[in-house]
Coordinates of C-alpha atoms in Angstrom, one line a residue:
R8 CA 0.3 0.2 0.1
T9 CA 3.3 2.3 -0.4
L10 CA 3.7 4.0 -3.4
G11 CA 6.9 1.8 -3.7
A12 CA 4.9 -1.5 -3.3
L13 CA 2.6 -0.4 -6.0
A14 CA 4.9 0.6 -8.2
A15 CA 6.3 -3.0 -7.9
T16 CA 3.1 -5.0 -8.6
G17 CA 2.2 -5.8 -12.2
Q18 CA -1.5 -5.2 -11.5
P19 CA -2.5 -1.6 -13.0
K20 CA -5.7 -2.1 -11.0
Y21 CA -3.9 -1.3 -7.6
Q22 CA -2.2 1.3 -9.0
K23 CA -4.7 3.5 -10.6
G24 CA -5.4 6.9 -8.6
F25 CA -2.0 6.8 -7.4
E26 CA 0.2 7.8 -10.2
P27 CA 3.1 8.8 -10.7
L28 CA 4.7 6.2 -9.4
P29 CA 8.3 5.7 -8.6
P30 CA 10.1 4.6 -11.7
G31 CA 12.8 1.9 -12.0
F32 CA 10.3 -1.4 -12.2
R33 CA 10.4 -3.8 -15.4
F34 CA 7.6 -6.4 -15.8
V35 CA 8.1 -9.6 -17.5
P36 CA 6.2 -12.8 -18.4
F37 CA 6.3 -15.3 -15.6
N38 CA 8.2 -18.5 -16.1
D39 CA 9.9 -16.9 -19.1
L40 CA 13.5 -17.0 -18.2
E41 CA 14.6 -15.6 -21.7
A42 CA 12.4 -12.5 -21.4
V43 CA 13.8 -11.9 -17.6
S44 CA 17.6 -12.2 -18.9
A45 CA 16.8 -9.8 -21.5
A46 CA 15.0 -7.2 -19.5
L47 CA 18.2 -6.9 -17.2
S48 CA 20.5 -3.9 -17.4
A49 CA 23.5 -2.4 -16.1
Q50 CA 21.2 -0.6 -13.7
T51 CA 19.2 -3.8 -12.6
C52 CA 19.9 -4.0 -9.0
G53 CA 17.5 -7.3 -8.3
I54 CA 14.9 -9.7 -9.3
M55 CA 11.6 -9.7 -7.0
M56 CA 8.7 -12.3 -7.8
E57 CA 6.6 -14.8 -5.8
P58 CA 7.2 -18.4 -5.9
I59 CA 3.9 -18.9 -6.6
Q60 CA 2.0 -16.3 -8.1
G61 CA -1.3 -15.7 -6.2
E62 CA -3.4 -12.7 -7.2
S63 CA -3.2 -14.0 -10.8
G64 CA -4.5 -17.5 -10.3
I65 CA -2.1 -19.6 -8.4
Y66 CA 0.6 -20.0 -11.2
P67 CA 3.7 -22.1 -9.5
A68 CA 7.3 -21.3 -10.9
T69 CA 8.6 -23.9 -12.8
Q70 CA 11.8 -25.7 -11.4
E71 CA 13.7 -24.5 -14.4
F72 CA 12.5 -20.9 -14.2
M73 CA 13.2 -20.6 -10.4
V74 CA 16.7 -22.0 -10.7
G75 CA 17.8 -20.1 -13.6
I76 CA 16.6 -16.8 -11.9
R77 CA 18.8 -17.9 -9.0
R78 CA 21.3 -18.3 -11.6
L79 CA 21.0 -14.9 -13.4
C80 CA 21.3 -13.3 -9.9
D81 CA 24.6 -14.6 -9.1
E82 CA 26.1 -13.9 -12.4
N83 CA 25.1 -10.5 -12.6
N84 CA 25.4 -9.7 -8.7
L85 CA 21.7 -8.9 -8.5
L86 CA 19.5 -9.6 -5.2
L87 CA 17.0 -12.3 -5.5
I88 CA 13.6 -10.9 -4.0
L89 CA 10.8 -13.4 -3.3
D90 CA 7.3 -12.5 -2.0
E91 CA 6.1 -15.5 0.1
V92 CA 3.1 -13.5 1.6
Q93 CA 0.6 -15.8 0.1
T94 CA 2.5 -18.7 0.2
E95 CA 3.2 -18.4 4.0
L96 CA 4.7 -20.8 6.5
A97 CA 4.2 -24.4 6.1
R98 CA 1.0 -23.7 3.6
T99 CA 3.0 -25.3 0.5
G100 CA 4.1 -28.7 2.3
K101 CA 7.4 -27.0 3.0
M102 CA 8.2 -24.4 5.6
L103 CA 9.0 -21.6 2.8
A104 CA 8.2 -22.3 -0.7
H105 CA 11.1 -21.7 -2.2
E106 CA 12.4 -24.7 -0.4
H107 CA 10.6 -26.7 -3.0
Y108 CA 13.5 -25.5 -5.5
G109 CA 16.2 -26.2 -3.8
I110 CA 17.3 -22.4 -3.8
R111 CA 18.1 -19.7 -1.2
P112 CA 16.9 -15.9 -1.9
D113 CA 18.6 -13.1 -0.9
I114 CA 15.3 -11.8 0.7
F115 CA 12.1 -12.9 1.3
T116 CA 8.9 -11.2 3.1
L117 CA 6.2 -12.9 5.3
S118 CA 3.1 -11.7 6.5
K119 CA -0.5 -12.9 7.3
S120 CA -0.1 -16.2 8.7
V121 CA 3.6 -15.4 10.6
A122 CA 1.7 -14.4 13.7
G123 CA -1.6 -16.5 12.9
G124 CA -3.4 -13.3 11.5
F125 CA -2.3 -11.1 14.1
P126 CA -1.4 -8.1 11.9
L127 CA 2.7 -8.7 11.3
G128 CA 4.9 -8.5 8.7
V129 CA 8.4 -9.7 8.5
M130 CA 11.4 -9.0 6.0
L131 CA 14.1 -11.5 6.3
A132 CA 17.6 -11.5 4.8
T133 CA 20.9 -13.0 4.4
E134 CA 23.7 -11.7 6.9
K135 CA 25.2 -9.6 4.0
V136 CA 22.3 -8.3 2.7
A137 CA 21.3 -7.3 6.4
E138 CA 24.0 -5.1 6.7
G139 CA 22.9 -2.6 4.2
F140 CA 20.2 -1.9 6.9
Q141 CA 20.9 0.0 10.3
P142 CA 18.9 0.6 13.3
G143 CA 16.7 3.5 12.4
D144 CA 17.3 3.2 8.5
H145 CA 13.5 2.3 8.1
A146 CA 10.7 2.4 10.9
S147 CA 7.1 1.8 11.5
T148 CA 5.0 3.1 14.3
F149 CA 3.9 -0.2 15.2
G150 CA 6.2 -2.2 13.8
G151 CA 7.7 -5.2 15.7
N152 CA 5.5 -4.3 18.9
H153 CA 5.7 -6.9 21.7
L154 CA 2.2 -8.1 21.3
A155 CA 2.7 -8.7 17.4
C156 CA 6.1 -10.4 17.9
A157 CA 4.6 -12.6 20.9
A158 CA 2.0 -14.0 18.6
G159 CA 4.4 -14.6 16.0
V160 CA 6.6 -16.7 18.2
A161 CA 3.6 -18.4 19.5
A162 CA 2.3 -19.2 15.9
C163 CA 5.7 -20.5 14.7
D164 CA 5.8 -22.8 17.7
I165 CA 2.7 -24.0 16.7
V166 CA 3.3 -24.9 13.1
V167 CA 6.5 -27.0 14.2
E168 CA 5.1 -28.5 17.4
E169 CA 1.7 -29.8 15.2
N170 CA 4.0 -30.8 12.5
L171 CA 1.7 -28.5 10.2
V172 CA 4.3 -28.7 7.1
N173 CA 4.0 -32.4 6.6
N174 CA -0.2 -31.8 7.3
A175 CA -0.3 -29.3 4.7
A176 CA 1.9 -31.6 1.9
R177 CA -0.5 -34.7 2.8
V178 CA -3.7 -33.3 3.2
G179 CA -2.7 -30.9 0.5
D180 CA -2.0 -34.0 -2.0
Y181 CA -5.4 -35.3 -1.2
F182 CA -7.4 -32.3 -1.5
M183 CA -5.7 -32.0 -5.2
R184 CA -6.8 -35.6 -5.8
K185 CA -10.5 -34.8 -4.9
L186 CA -11.0 -31.6 -6.6
L187 CA -9.0 -33.2 -10.0
S188 CA -11.9 -36.0 -9.8
L189 CA -14.4 -33.2 -10.6
Q190 CA -13.1 -33.0 -13.8
S191 CA -15.2 -36.3 -14.7
E192 CA -18.3 -34.8 -13.8
F193 CA -18.0 -31.3 -14.8
S194 CA -16.5 -30.5 -18.0
I195 CA -16.1 -26.9 -17.4
V196 CA -13.3 -27.7 -14.8
R197 CA -10.1 -26.9 -16.9
E198 CA -7.0 -27.2 -14.5
V199 CA -6.4 -27.7 -10.8
R200 CA -2.6 -26.4 -9.9
G201 CA -0.8 -25.1 -6.8
Q202 CA 1.4 -26.5 -4.1
G203 CA 0.0 -28.0 -0.9
L204 CA -2.8 -26.1 0.8
L205 CA -2.4 -23.3 -2.0
V206 CA -4.7 -24.6 -4.7
G207 CA -6.3 -22.8 -7.8
L208 CA -9.1 -24.4 -9.7
E209 CA -9.3 -22.9 -13.5
I210 CA -12.8 -23.2 -15.4
T211 CA -13.5 -22.8 -18.8
E212 CA -16.7 -20.4 -18.2
P213 CA -17.2 -16.9 -16.5
L214 CA -18.9 -18.3 -13.6
A215 CA -16.3 -18.4 -10.9
R216 CA -17.9 -15.4 -8.8
D217 CA -21.3 -16.9 -9.2
L218 CA -19.8 -20.0 -8.1
Q219 CA -17.8 -18.2 -4.9
T220 CA -21.2 -17.1 -4.2
E221 CA -23.0 -20.2 -4.3
C222 CA -20.5 -21.9 -2.2
F223 CA -21.0 -19.3 0.5
K224 CA -24.5 -20.1 0.7
N225 CA -23.5 -23.8 1.4
G226 CA -21.2 -22.8 4.1
L227 CA -17.9 -22.8 2.0
V228 CA -15.4 -20.4 2.2
L229 CA -13.1 -19.8 -0.7
N230 CA -12.3 -16.8 -3.5
A231 CA -12.7 -16.1 -6.7
I232 CA -9.7 -14.6 -8.8
G233 CA -11.3 -13.0 -11.6
E234 CA -14.3 -15.1 -13.5
Y235 CA -12.2 -18.4 -14.1
V236 CA -10.4 -19.3 -11.2
L237 CA -11.4 -20.3 -7.5
R238 CA -8.5 -20.0 -4.9
F239 CA -8.4 -22.4 -2.1
A240 CA -6.3 -21.7 1.1
P241 CA -8.1 -23.6 4.1
P242 CA -6.5 -23.8 7.5
L243 CA -3.4 -25.6 7.9
T244 CA -4.9 -27.8 10.2
I245 CA -7.2 -29.1 8.0
G246 CA -7.9 -33.1 7.5
E247 CA -9.4 -35.2 5.1
A248 CA -12.8 -35.2 6.6
E249 CA -13.0 -31.7 6.0
V250 CA -11.6 -31.8 2.5
D251 CA -14.4 -34.4 1.7
E252 CA -17.1 -32.0 3.3
A253 CA -15.2 -29.0 0.9
V254 CA -15.4 -30.9 -2.0
A255 CA -19.1 -32.3 -1.4
K256 CA -20.3 -28.3 -0.7
L257 CA -18.2 -27.6 -3.8
T258 CA -19.8 -30.2 -5.9
N259 CA -23.3 -28.9 -5.0
S260 CA -22.5 -25.2 -5.8
F261 CA -21.3 -26.5 -9.1
R262 CA -24.8 -28.2 -10.1
S263 CA -26.6 -25.3 -9.1
V264 CA -25.1 -22.7 -10.8
L265 CA -24.4 -25.0 -13.9
E266 CA -28.4 -25.7 -13.7
R267 CA -29.1 -22.3 -13.1
T268 CA -27.1 -20.6 -16.1
G269 CA -28.0 -23.5 -18.4
Q270 CA -24.5 -24.9 -18.7

């Protein structure tokens, strides 16, 4: 919500009304390593990205792309900055999403889950990179306050003690398989993608918002990304029984919407 962050996002809808924005950002297609390489210049200082694009529809980076980005940064003395706010702690079946790729960023950000929903945002960096910040260089009125940090410590403890990383991996795999089974009943289900308990279901017709509304009526909370993608980010404590209940409600919602729209 700052001008710097608005300038860094690739979504014009968030930038509208806040121009002129700080210059210097270039945008390239996701999973296109050649496009990234071509966009680099002598003035480039870093590459910023999500390991799994959340707002655009749950698109995971490919292994080749992520490893290639790390290599480009190493070869050109650039910082690799990862936005892990939506991938969260443990959600993808690893403590951090970049662990799936076997690479290490120079900086990554966390929020949302890091304090169990209590307002807290964190930027983590390698020791070398962290030397660029000194106490007082950057501050926030409520940044790092005692209550938020205590909530953060408690949330991290629960993630470890309750083995939520393995739960996300195991139940996430089960959830993906259950969602994929819907393709046999509903021809409008185009693709199911994601990692762990961060899953997107893409459809062929612009009915995502209608399905979201119907799911709400049936007691299932999810959100529509545009008109073609449903995004699922259930609690990390979810079990297979809750997945079965969720998919049953989703199935009923599909049937109701398709009957109503004559699909």
